[in-house]
């Protein structure tokens, strides 16, 4: 928002004035002050919250002031105010651990959408990485009787820079509990995967997270959970290797769900040892009876090996004539000088009625 637009009259300013007036009335401020909408130059809010003057009016009331305004915005169904106050709550909490714990306490007994508002705000603070806050969120995920609270607590943990070994163990145990609602398990898997990504960006390491995700996938009876646990391995854009790559190969040949086998092929195509990946695909293809999984083996072999994989693709076409034209397509594209699969594939005719 430009300085000129901040100083001009707008419908947003009127709504802001009403919001500030409602907040101050709730807190016992005088009506004369509550309706004073004269522009206040400083301080400004962060770029995402364009409500000039709100900080000066609201600042004396701090955390409780924002809490009161949130309750009022929820009661009135004012979605714009709720979004603004969620951001404001995160600003007020900042690095204050006690304030973050208070936000979690409000969430403990709240219902949707109030519950998610508090925990999304906590999620975006510096205080969310304090040990006491992390432990409180983990305990909510582990022990709260309501699946919505458990899932929201897990989502609030996704901005951690890393998981300490003990916490990773707790979340892995949670993800392996077959008595939990599937949505809670999925959020536990997603939290592990997203923090793996965060940690990888800082350290270049996937372990021990990826190993834990594979444990969850091996234990789960739910295809969606197994598929998500494997999919999280694609998030960091890392080259998978060693035991993790070998573990993925088991899903390629042994998992009963075609969608999980397709996901395993996708994740393996990022393997560091290209020849090991192509060998695993070569072994899997004759056993595989599902056309769409075979198509996944074809295209992800090309993703893994590029022109190096063309002899393998020729062999696949020999075994299954449905892939003869795919071999011709890919060979023509690579012979024409294309080298990047991300450029090749959009040029390739899709000849199989499969998702993805």
mmCIF file of C-alpha atoms in Angstrom:
data_model
loop_
_atom_site.group_PDB
_atom_site.id
_atom_site.type_symbol
_atom_site.label_atom_id
_atom_site.label_comp_id
_atom_site.label_asym_id
_atom_site.label_seq_id
_atom_site.Cartn_x
_atom_site.Cartn_y
_atom_site.Cartn_z
ATOM 1 C CA UNK A 1 0.000 0.000 0.000
ATOM 2 C CA UNK A 2 1.475 3.348 -1.044
ATOM 3 C CA UNK A 3 1.882 6.294 1.307
ATOM 4 C CA UNK A 4 -0.664 8.216 -0.742
ATOM 5 C CA UNK A 5 -3.282 5.507 -0.444
ATOM 6 C CA UNK A 6 -2.642 5.215 3.293
ATOM 7 C CA UNK A 7 -3.434 8.881 3.801
ATOM 8 C CA UNK A 8 -6.566 8.930 1.640
ATOM 9 C CA UNK A 9 -10.125 8.193 2.686
ATOM 10 C CA UNK A 10 -11.206 4.647 1.841
ATOM 11 C CA UNK A 11 -13.917 2.128 2.795
ATOM 12 C CA UNK A 12 -11.205 0.153 4.599
ATOM 13 C CA UNK A 13 -10.561 3.130 6.869
ATOM 14 C CA UNK A 14 -14.240 3.358 7.749
ATOM 15 C CA UNK A 15 -14.299 -0.337 8.564
ATOM 16 C CA UNK A 16 -11.098 0.078 10.557
ATOM 17 C CA UNK A 17 -12.685 2.952 12.488
ATOM 18 C CA UNK A 18 -15.672 0.788 13.306
ATOM 19 C CA UNK A 19 -13.419 -2.067 14.395
ATOM 20 C CA UNK A 20 -11.335 0.206 16.613
ATOM 21 C CA UNK A 21 -14.485 1.787 18.017
ATOM 22 C CA UNK A 22 -15.969 -1.618 18.822
ATOM 23 C CA UNK A 23 -12.756 -2.750 20.507
ATOM 24 C CA UNK A 24 -12.440 0.382 22.598
ATOM 25 C CA UNK A 25 -16.097 0.308 23.556
ATOM 26 C CA UNK A 26 -15.615 -3.289 24.710
ATOM 27 C CA UNK A 27 -12.708 -2.172 26.863
ATOM 28 C CA UNK A 28 -14.524 0.823 28.344
ATOM 29 C CA UNK A 29 -13.017 3.656 26.279
ATOM 30 C CA UNK A 30 -15.043 6.824 25.822
ATOM 31 C CA UNK A 31 -17.306 7.121 22.805
ATOM 32 C CA UNK A 32 -15.698 10.427 21.812
ATOM 33 C CA UNK A 33 -12.280 8.789 21.519
ATOM 34 C CA UNK A 34 -13.671 5.646 19.877
ATOM 35 C CA UNK A 35 -15.091 7.501 16.880
ATOM 36 C CA UNK A 36 -12.094 9.807 16.327
ATOM 37 C CA UNK A 37 -10.915 8.725 12.872
ATOM 38 C CA UNK A 38 -8.297 11.409 12.257
ATOM 39 C CA UNK A 39 -5.200 9.871 10.618
ATOM 40 C CA UNK A 40 -2.288 9.071 12.917
ATOM 41 C CA UNK A 41 1.066 9.124 11.139
ATOM 42 C CA UNK A 42 3.052 6.765 13.384
ATOM 43 C CA UNK A 43 3.569 3.987 14.206
ATOM 44 C CA UNK A 44 2.675 1.972 11.111
ATOM 45 C CA UNK A 45 1.663 -1.665 11.151
ATOM 46 C CA UNK A 46 3.533 -4.304 9.172
ATOM 47 C CA UNK A 47 2.830 -4.367 5.450
ATOM 48 C CA UNK A 48 0.105 -7.003 5.746
ATOM 49 C CA UNK A 49 -2.034 -4.939 8.121
ATOM 50 C CA UNK A 50 -3.092 -1.639 6.578
ATOM 51 C CA UNK A 51 -5.117 -0.096 9.396
ATOM 52 C CA UNK A 52 -3.558 3.350 10.052
ATOM 53 C CA UNK A 53 -3.560 4.399 13.658
ATOM 54 C CA UNK A 54 -4.770 1.104 15.066
ATOM 55 C CA UNK A 55 -1.583 0.384 17.002
ATOM 56 C CA UNK A 56 -1.734 3.632 18.962
ATOM 57 C CA UNK A 57 -5.380 3.120 19.882
ATOM 58 C CA UNK A 58 -5.085 -0.562 20.734
ATOM 59 C CA UNK A 59 -1.601 -0.648 22.306
ATOM 60 C CA UNK A 60 -2.641 0.173 25.904
ATOM 61 C CA UNK A 61 -4.793 -2.954 26.021
ATOM 62 C CA UNK A 62 -2.184 -5.440 24.730
ATOM 63 C CA UNK A 63 -2.936 -9.135 24.539
ATOM 64 C CA UNK A 64 -6.273 -8.953 26.309
ATOM 65 C CA UNK A 65 -7.342 -6.130 24.036
ATOM 66 C CA UNK A 66 -6.714 -8.205 20.939
ATOM 67 C CA UNK A 67 -8.463 -11.157 22.568
ATOM 68 C CA UNK A 68 -11.556 -9.071 23.258
ATOM 69 C CA UNK A 69 -11.588 -7.770 19.695
ATOM 70 C CA UNK A 70 -11.234 -11.297 18.307
ATOM 71 C CA UNK A 71 -14.219 -12.503 20.293
ATOM 72 C CA UNK A 72 -16.274 -9.579 19.075
ATOM 73 C CA UNK A 73 -15.217 -10.127 15.444
ATOM 74 C CA UNK A 74 -16.153 -13.805 15.732
ATOM 75 C CA UNK A 75 -19.548 -12.997 17.221
ATOM 76 C CA UNK A 76 -20.301 -10.537 14.416
ATOM 77 C CA UNK A 77 -18.937 -12.836 11.695
ATOM 78 C CA UNK A 78 -16.585 -10.105 10.422
ATOM 79 C CA UNK A 79 -14.088 -12.167 8.408
ATOM 80 C CA UNK A 80 -11.931 -9.178 7.438
ATOM 81 C CA UNK A 81 -11.531 -8.207 11.092
ATOM 82 C CA UNK A 82 -10.735 -11.804 12.017
ATOM 83 C CA UNK A 83 -7.932 -11.966 9.441
ATOM 84 C CA UNK A 84 -6.510 -8.659 10.593
ATOM 85 C CA UNK A 85 -6.695 -9.594 14.277
ATOM 86 C CA UNK A 86 -5.044 -12.955 13.646
ATOM 87 C CA UNK A 87 -2.043 -11.093 12.240
ATOM 88 C CA UNK A 88 -2.202 -8.598 15.079
ATOM 89 C CA UNK A 89 -2.257 -11.373 17.679
ATOM 90 C CA UNK A 90 0.909 -12.821 16.158
ATOM 91 C CA UNK A 91 2.532 -9.351 16.335
ATOM 92 C CA UNK A 92 1.558 -8.894 19.983
ATOM 93 C CA UNK A 93 2.854 -12.336 20.959
ATOM 94 C CA UNK A 94 6.141 -11.926 19.099
ATOM 95 C CA UNK A 95 8.872 -13.501 21.236
ATOM 96 C CA UNK A 96 6.782 -13.528 24.433
ATOM 97 C CA UNK A 97 6.569 -17.167 25.546
ATOM 98 C CA UNK A 98 3.929 -16.469 28.184
ATOM 99 C CA UNK A 99 1.746 -14.734 25.603
ATOM 100 C CA UNK A 100 2.097 -17.722 23.240
ATOM 101 C CA UNK A 101 1.126 -20.101 26.028
ATOM 102 C CA UNK A 102 -1.888 -17.900 26.763
ATOM 103 C CA UNK A 103 -2.924 -18.125 23.113
ATOM 104 C CA UNK A 104 -2.684 -21.924 23.283
ATOM 105 C CA UNK A 105 -4.719 -21.874 26.491
ATOM 106 C CA UNK A 106 -7.470 -19.902 24.755
ATOM 107 C CA UNK A 107 -7.393 -22.463 21.942
ATOM 108 C CA UNK A 108 -7.641 -25.355 24.409
ATOM 109 C CA UNK A 109 -11.345 -24.790 25.066
ATOM 110 C CA UNK A 110 -12.280 -22.938 21.868
ATOM 111 C CA UNK A 111 -14.197 -24.254 18.885
ATOM 112 C CA UNK A 112 -13.714 -23.545 15.211
ATOM 113 C CA UNK A 113 -13.034 -21.024 13.771
ATOM 114 C CA UNK A 114 -11.718 -19.470 16.977
ATOM 115 C CA UNK A 115 -9.497 -22.471 17.685
ATOM 116 C CA UNK A 116 -7.611 -22.260 14.387
ATOM 117 C CA UNK A 117 -7.314 -18.470 14.586
ATOM 118 C CA UNK A 118 -5.360 -18.649 17.863
ATOM 119 C CA UNK A 119 -3.082 -21.478 16.777
ATOM 120 C CA UNK A 120 -2.397 -20.013 13.336
ATOM 121 C CA UNK A 121 -1.343 -16.808 15.073
ATOM 122 C CA UNK A 122 0.953 -18.689 17.474
ATOM 123 C CA UNK A 123 2.395 -20.596 14.508
ATOM 124 C CA UNK A 124 3.727 -17.349 12.975
ATOM 125 C CA UNK A 125 5.545 -16.077 16.079
ATOM 126 C CA UNK A 126 9.125 -16.364 17.257
ATOM 127 C CA UNK A 127 7.836 -17.713 20.557
ATOM 128 C CA UNK A 128 6.492 -20.849 18.860
ATOM 129 C CA UNK A 129 10.038 -22.252 18.864
ATOM 130 C CA UNK A 130 10.456 -21.921 22.640
ATOM 131 C CA UNK A 131 10.687 -25.364 24.314
ATOM 132 C CA UNK A 132 7.706 -24.696 26.603
ATOM 133 C CA UNK A 133 5.509 -23.708 23.655
ATOM 134 C CA UNK A 134 6.637 -26.676 21.546
ATOM 135 C CA UNK A 135 5.908 -29.070 24.402
ATOM 136 C CA UNK A 136 2.487 -27.549 25.036
ATOM 137 C CA UNK A 137 1.513 -27.907 21.385
ATOM 138 C CA UNK A 138 2.798 -31.488 21.294
ATOM 139 C CA UNK A 139 0.779 -32.360 24.403
ATOM 140 C CA UNK A 140 -2.359 -30.905 22.827
ATOM 141 C CA UNK A 141 -1.741 -33.037 19.743
ATOM 142 C CA UNK A 142 -1.193 -36.139 21.850
ATOM 143 C CA UNK A 143 -3.891 -35.817 24.492
ATOM 144 C CA UNK A 144 -6.730 -33.516 23.454
ATOM 145 C CA UNK A 145 -9.950 -35.497 22.906
ATOM 146 C CA UNK A 146 -10.979 -33.399 19.891
ATOM 147 C CA UNK A 147 -9.353 -34.223 16.503
ATOM 148 C CA UNK A 148 -9.660 -30.576 15.390
ATOM 149 C CA UNK A 149 -7.512 -29.465 18.319
ATOM 150 C CA UNK A 150 -4.984 -32.212 17.650
ATOM 151 C CA UNK A 151 -4.723 -31.327 13.954
ATOM 152 C CA UNK A 152 -4.452 -27.573 14.608
ATOM 153 C CA UNK A 153 -1.715 -28.121 17.199
ATOM 154 C CA UNK A 154 0.255 -30.195 14.706
ATOM 155 C CA UNK A 155 -0.096 -27.501 12.053
ATOM 156 C CA UNK A 156 1.205 -24.947 14.565
ATOM 157 C CA UNK A 157 4.404 -27.005 14.853
ATOM 158 C CA UNK A 158 5.179 -26.860 11.131
ATOM 159 C CA UNK A 159 7.239 -23.657 11.326
ATOM 160 C CA UNK A 160 9.873 -25.204 13.608
ATOM 161 C CA UNK A 161 13.412 -24.940 12.294
ATOM 162 C CA UNK A 162 14.056 -28.511 13.421
ATOM 163 C CA UNK A 163 12.620 -31.219 15.646
ATOM 164 C CA UNK A 164 14.738 -32.388 18.538
ATOM 165 C CA UNK A 165 15.080 -36.208 18.585
ATOM 166 C CA UNK A 166 12.665 -36.625 21.495
ATOM 167 C CA UNK A 167 9.960 -34.555 19.813
ATOM 168 C CA UNK A 168 10.465 -36.329 16.481
ATOM 169 C CA UNK A 169 10.007 -39.609 18.333
ATOM 170 C CA UNK A 170 6.769 -38.348 19.887
ATOM 171 C CA UNK A 171 5.335 -37.225 16.566
ATOM 172 C CA UNK A 172 6.374 -40.454 14.838
ATOM 173 C CA UNK A 173 4.606 -42.411 17.565
ATOM 174 C CA UNK A 174 1.539 -40.223 17.080
ATOM 175 C CA UNK A 175 1.578 -40.789 13.319
ATOM 176 C CA UNK A 176 1.726 -44.553 13.869
ATOM 177 C CA UNK A 177 -1.313 -44.670 16.168
ATOM 178 C CA UNK A 178 -4.019 -46.413 14.174
ATOM 179 C CA UNK A 179 -6.679 -45.387 16.698
ATOM 180 C CA UNK A 180 -6.417 -41.705 15.770
ATOM 181 C CA UNK A 181 -8.614 -39.927 13.247
ATOM 182 C CA UNK A 182 -6.990 -40.162 9.814
ATOM 183 C CA UNK A 183 -6.815 -36.359 9.527
ATOM 184 C CA UNK A 184 -4.729 -36.184 12.708
ATOM 185 C CA UNK A 185 -2.330 -38.828 11.432
ATOM 186 C CA UNK A 186 -2.030 -36.994 8.105
ATOM 187 C CA UNK A 187 -1.195 -33.757 9.929
ATOM 188 C CA UNK A 188 1.436 -35.525 12.026
ATOM 189 C CA UNK A 189 3.041 -36.863 8.845
ATOM 190 C CA UNK A 190 2.852 -33.437 7.212
ATOM 191 C CA UNK A 191 4.446 -31.762 10.258
ATOM 192 C CA UNK A 192 7.396 -34.158 10.125
ATOM 193 C CA UNK A 193 7.787 -33.611 6.394
ATOM 194 C CA UNK A 194 7.584 -29.835 6.489
ATOM 195 C CA UNK A 195 10.057 -29.524 9.346
ATOM 196 C CA UNK A 196 12.311 -31.938 7.447
ATOM 197 C CA UNK A 197 12.153 -29.440 4.579
ATOM 198 C CA UNK A 198 12.895 -26.524 6.940
ATOM 199 C CA UNK A 199 15.878 -28.353 8.448
ATOM 200 C CA UNK A 200 17.139 -29.470 5.034
ATOM 201 C CA UNK A 201 17.204 -25.871 3.804
ATOM 202 C CA UNK A 202 19.431 -25.008 6.765
ATOM 203 C CA UNK A 203 21.631 -28.113 7.024
ATOM 204 C CA UNK A 204 21.288 -30.138 3.809
ATOM 205 C CA UNK A 205 20.282 -33.211 5.834
ATOM 206 C CA UNK A 206 17.145 -35.337 5.387
ATOM 207 C CA UNK A 207 17.752 -37.733 8.224
ATOM 208 C CA UNK A 208 16.438 -38.763 10.641
ATOM 209 C CA UNK A 209 13.144 -37.360 9.306
ATOM 210 C CA UNK A 210 12.925 -39.381 6.099
ATOM 211 C CA UNK A 211 13.642 -42.604 7.952
ATOM 212 C CA UNK A 212 10.813 -41.818 10.355
ATOM 213 C CA UNK A 213 8.431 -41.102 7.481
ATOM 214 C CA UNK A 214 9.285 -44.474 5.959
ATOM 215 C CA UNK A 215 8.559 -46.140 9.311
ATOM 216 C CA UNK A 216 5.118 -44.540 9.331
ATOM 217 C CA UNK A 217 4.475 -45.622 5.741
ATOM 218 C CA UNK A 218 5.491 -49.206 6.464
ATOM 219 C CA UNK A 219 3.211 -49.394 9.510
ATOM 220 C CA UNK A 220 0.117 -47.669 8.173
ATOM 221 C CA UNK A 221 -2.905 -49.552 6.865
ATOM 222 C CA UNK A 222 -4.182 -46.395 5.124
ATOM 223 C CA UNK A 223 -3.041 -45.875 1.516
ATOM 224 C CA UNK A 224 -3.472 -42.094 1.842
ATOM 225 C CA UNK A 225 -1.149 -42.013 4.845
ATOM 226 C CA UNK A 226 1.455 -44.198 3.126
ATOM 227 C CA UNK A 227 1.311 -42.060 -0.005
ATOM 228 C CA UNK A 228 1.664 -38.801 1.934
ATOM 229 C CA UNK A 229 4.574 -40.155 3.986
ATOM 230 C CA UNK A 230 6.401 -40.978 0.758
ATOM 231 C CA UNK A 231 5.370 -37.729 -0.937
ATOM 232 C CA UNK A 232 6.960 -35.639 1.816
ATOM 233 C CA UNK A 233 10.290 -36.954 0.550
ATOM 234 C CA UNK A 234 9.830 -34.843 -2.592
ATOM 235 C CA UNK A 235 9.426 -31.541 -0.731
ATOM 236 C CA UNK A 236 13.056 -30.599 -0.081
ATOM 237 C CA UNK A 237 14.095 -31.285 -3.691
ATOM 238 C CA UNK A 238 16.861 -33.478 -2.297
ATOM 239 C CA UNK A 239 18.642 -36.428 -3.948
ATOM 240 C CA UNK A 240 17.565 -39.489 -1.981
ATOM 241 C CA UNK A 241 20.159 -42.160 -1.440
ATOM 242 C CA UNK A 242 21.248 -45.175 0.599
ATOM 243 C CA UNK A 243 18.780 -46.929 2.875
ATOM 244 C CA UNK A 244 16.050 -44.407 2.131
ATOM 245 C CA UNK A 245 16.214 -45.185 -1.577
ATOM 246 C CA UNK A 246 16.187 -48.906 -0.833
ATOM 247 C CA UNK A 247 13.188 -48.411 1.437
ATOM 248 C CA UNK A 248 11.287 -46.634 -1.322
ATOM 249 C CA UNK A 249 11.940 -49.581 -3.640
ATOM 250 C CA UNK A 250 9.999 -51.863 -1.298
ATOM 251 C CA UNK A 251 6.861 -49.789 -1.837
ATOM 252 C CA UNK A 252 7.411 -49.922 -5.575
ATOM 253 C CA UNK A 253 7.123 -53.717 -5.597
ATOM 254 C CA UNK A 254 5.196 -54.633 -2.440
ATOM 255 C CA UNK A 255 2.542 -52.018 -1.707
ATOM 256 C CA UNK A 256 -1.010 -53.185 -2.560
ATOM 257 C CA UNK A 257 -2.241 -49.687 -3.540
ATOM 258 C CA UNK A 258 -1.433 -48.546 -7.104
ATOM 259 C CA UNK A 259 -1.342 -44.901 -6.019
ATOM 260 C CA UNK A 260 1.345 -45.654 -3.447
ATOM 261 C CA UNK A 261 3.428 -47.536 -6.023
ATOM 262 C CA UNK A 262 3.154 -44.534 -8.367
ATOM 263 C CA UNK A 263 4.259 -42.212 -5.573
ATOM 264 C CA UNK A 264 7.234 -44.451 -4.812
ATOM 265 C CA UNK A 265 8.283 -44.214 -8.466
ATOM 266 C CA UNK A 266 8.049 -40.426 -8.358
ATOM 267 C CA UNK A 267 10.112 -40.132 -5.171
ATOM 268 C CA UNK A 268 12.706 -42.615 -6.402
ATOM 269 C CA UNK A 269 13.199 -40.638 -9.595
ATOM 270 C CA UNK A 270 15.064 -38.104 -7.438
ATOM 271 C CA UNK A 271 17.530 -40.771 -6.309
ATOM 272 C CA UNK A 272 21.190 -39.832 -6.344
ATOM 273 C CA UNK A 273 22.240 -43.192 -7.815
ATOM 274 C CA UNK A 274 20.534 -43.042 -11.225
ATOM 275 C CA UNK A 275 21.564 -46.562 -12.202
ATOM 276 C CA UNK A 276 20.122 -48.010 -8.975
ATOM 277 C CA UNK A 277 16.835 -46.239 -9.707
ATOM 278 C CA UNK A 278 16.671 -47.557 -13.274
ATOM 279 C CA UNK A 279 17.544 -51.067 -12.083
ATOM 280 C CA UNK A 280 14.696 -50.948 -9.570
ATOM 281 C CA UNK A 281 12.294 -49.806 -12.292
ATOM 282 C CA UNK A 282 13.557 -52.572 -14.623
ATOM 283 C CA UNK A 283 12.868 -55.166 -11.936
ATOM 284 C CA UNK A 284 9.416 -53.779 -11.115
ATOM 285 C CA UNK A 285 7.998 -53.410 -14.607
ATOM 286 C CA UNK A 286 7.406 -57.107 -15.440
ATOM 287 C CA UNK A 287 5.659 -57.666 -12.091
ATOM 288 C CA UNK A 288 3.430 -54.630 -12.430
ATOM 289 C CA UNK A 289 0.037 -55.276 -14.033
ATOM 290 C CA UNK A 290 -1.546 -51.832 -13.603
ATOM 291 C CA UNK A 291 -1.230 -49.685 -16.737
ATOM 292 C CA UNK A 292 -1.081 -46.424 -14.807
ATOM 293 C CA UNK A 293 1.712 -47.646 -12.538
ATOM 294 C CA UNK A 294 3.585 -48.873 -15.603
ATOM 295 C CA UNK A 295 3.121 -45.420 -17.136
ATOM 296 C CA UNK A 296 4.564 -43.943 -13.933
ATOM 297 C CA UNK A 297 7.603 -46.231 -14.282
ATOM 298 C CA UNK A 298 8.032 -45.085 -17.889
ATOM 299 C CA UNK A 299 7.853 -41.350 -17.312
ATOM 300 C CA UNK A 300 9.766 -41.337 -14.039
ATOM 301 C CA UNK A 301 12.506 -43.475 -15.586
ATOM 302 C CA UNK A 302 12.886 -40.662 -18.095
ATOM 303 C CA UNK A 303 12.832 -38.112 -15.283
ATOM 304 C CA UNK A 304 15.585 -40.002 -13.472
ATOM 305 C CA UNK A 305 17.835 -40.811 -16.409
ATOM 306 C CA UNK A 306 16.923 -38.662 -19.382
ATOM 307 C CA UNK A 307 18.451 -39.979 -22.605
ATOM 308 C CA UNK A 308 20.337 -42.564 -20.521
ATOM 309 C CA UNK A 309 16.969 -44.233 -19.814
ATOM 310 C CA UNK A 310 15.935 -44.647 -23.469
ATOM 311 C CA UNK A 311 17.269 -48.248 -23.750
ATOM 312 C CA UNK A 312 15.216 -49.154 -20.672
ATOM 313 C CA UNK A 313 12.153 -47.496 -22.140
ATOM 314 C CA UNK A 314 12.687 -49.449 -25.391
ATOM 315 C CA UNK A 315 12.657 -52.643 -23.322
ATOM 316 C CA UNK A 316 9.444 -51.565 -21.569
ATOM 317 C CA UNK A 317 7.845 -50.980 -24.977
ATOM 318 C CA UNK A 318 8.938 -54.458 -26.066
ATOM 319 C CA UNK A 319 7.235 -55.970 -23.030
ATOM 320 C CA UNK A 320 4.065 -53.869 -23.360
ATOM 321 C CA UNK A 321 3.103 -52.532 -26.792
ATOM 322 C CA UNK A 322 0.953 -49.798 -25.197
ATOM 323 C CA UNK A 323 4.202 -47.925 -24.510
ATOM 324 C CA UNK A 324 5.694 -48.191 -28.010
ATOM 325 C CA UNK A 325 4.538 -44.726 -29.024
ATOM 326 C CA UNK A 326 5.778 -43.302 -25.707
ATOM 327 C CA UNK A 327 9.234 -44.609 -26.526
ATOM 328 C CA UNK A 328 9.080 -43.025 -29.977
ATOM 329 C CA UNK A 329 7.882 -39.703 -28.487
ATOM 330 C CA UNK A 330 10.603 -39.512 -25.860
ATOM 331 C CA UNK A 331 13.343 -40.643 -28.239
ATOM 332 C CA UNK A 332 12.342 -37.963 -30.733
ATOM 333 C CA UNK A 333 12.406 -35.240 -28.103
ATOM 334 C CA UNK A 334 15.805 -36.239 -26.730
ATOM 335 C CA UNK A 335 17.251 -36.785 -30.214
ATOM 336 C CA UNK A 336 16.143 -33.219 -31.030
ATOM 337 C CA UNK A 337 18.478 -31.963 -28.317
ATOM 338 C CA UNK A 338 16.192 -31.624 -25.322
ATOM 339 C CA UNK A 339 17.945 -32.511 -22.067
ATOM 340 C CA UNK A 340 15.742 -31.200 -19.240
ATOM 341 C CA UNK A 341 12.796 -33.473 -18.350
ATOM 342 C CA UNK A 342 10.802 -30.500 -17.091
ATOM 343 C CA UNK A 343 10.983 -29.101 -20.634
ATOM 344 C CA UNK A 344 10.555 -32.458 -22.352
ATOM 345 C CA UNK A 345 7.444 -33.683 -20.603
ATOM 346 C CA UNK A 346 5.146 -30.736 -21.498
ATOM 347 C CA UNK A 347 5.940 -31.455 -25.159
ATOM 348 C CA UNK A 348 5.061 -35.133 -24.817
ATOM 349 C CA UNK A 349 1.655 -36.414 -25.996
ATOM 350 C CA UNK A 350 -0.235 -38.115 -23.135
ATOM 351 C CA UNK A 351 -1.501 -41.476 -24.336
ATOM 352 C CA UNK A 352 -2.758 -43.100 -21.127
ATOM 353 C CA UNK A 353 -5.918 -42.301 -19.189
ATOM 354 C CA UNK A 354 -4.266 -41.914 -15.828
ATOM 355 C CA UNK A 355 -4.268 -39.159 -13.214
ATOM 356 C CA UNK A 356 -1.099 -37.071 -13.251
#
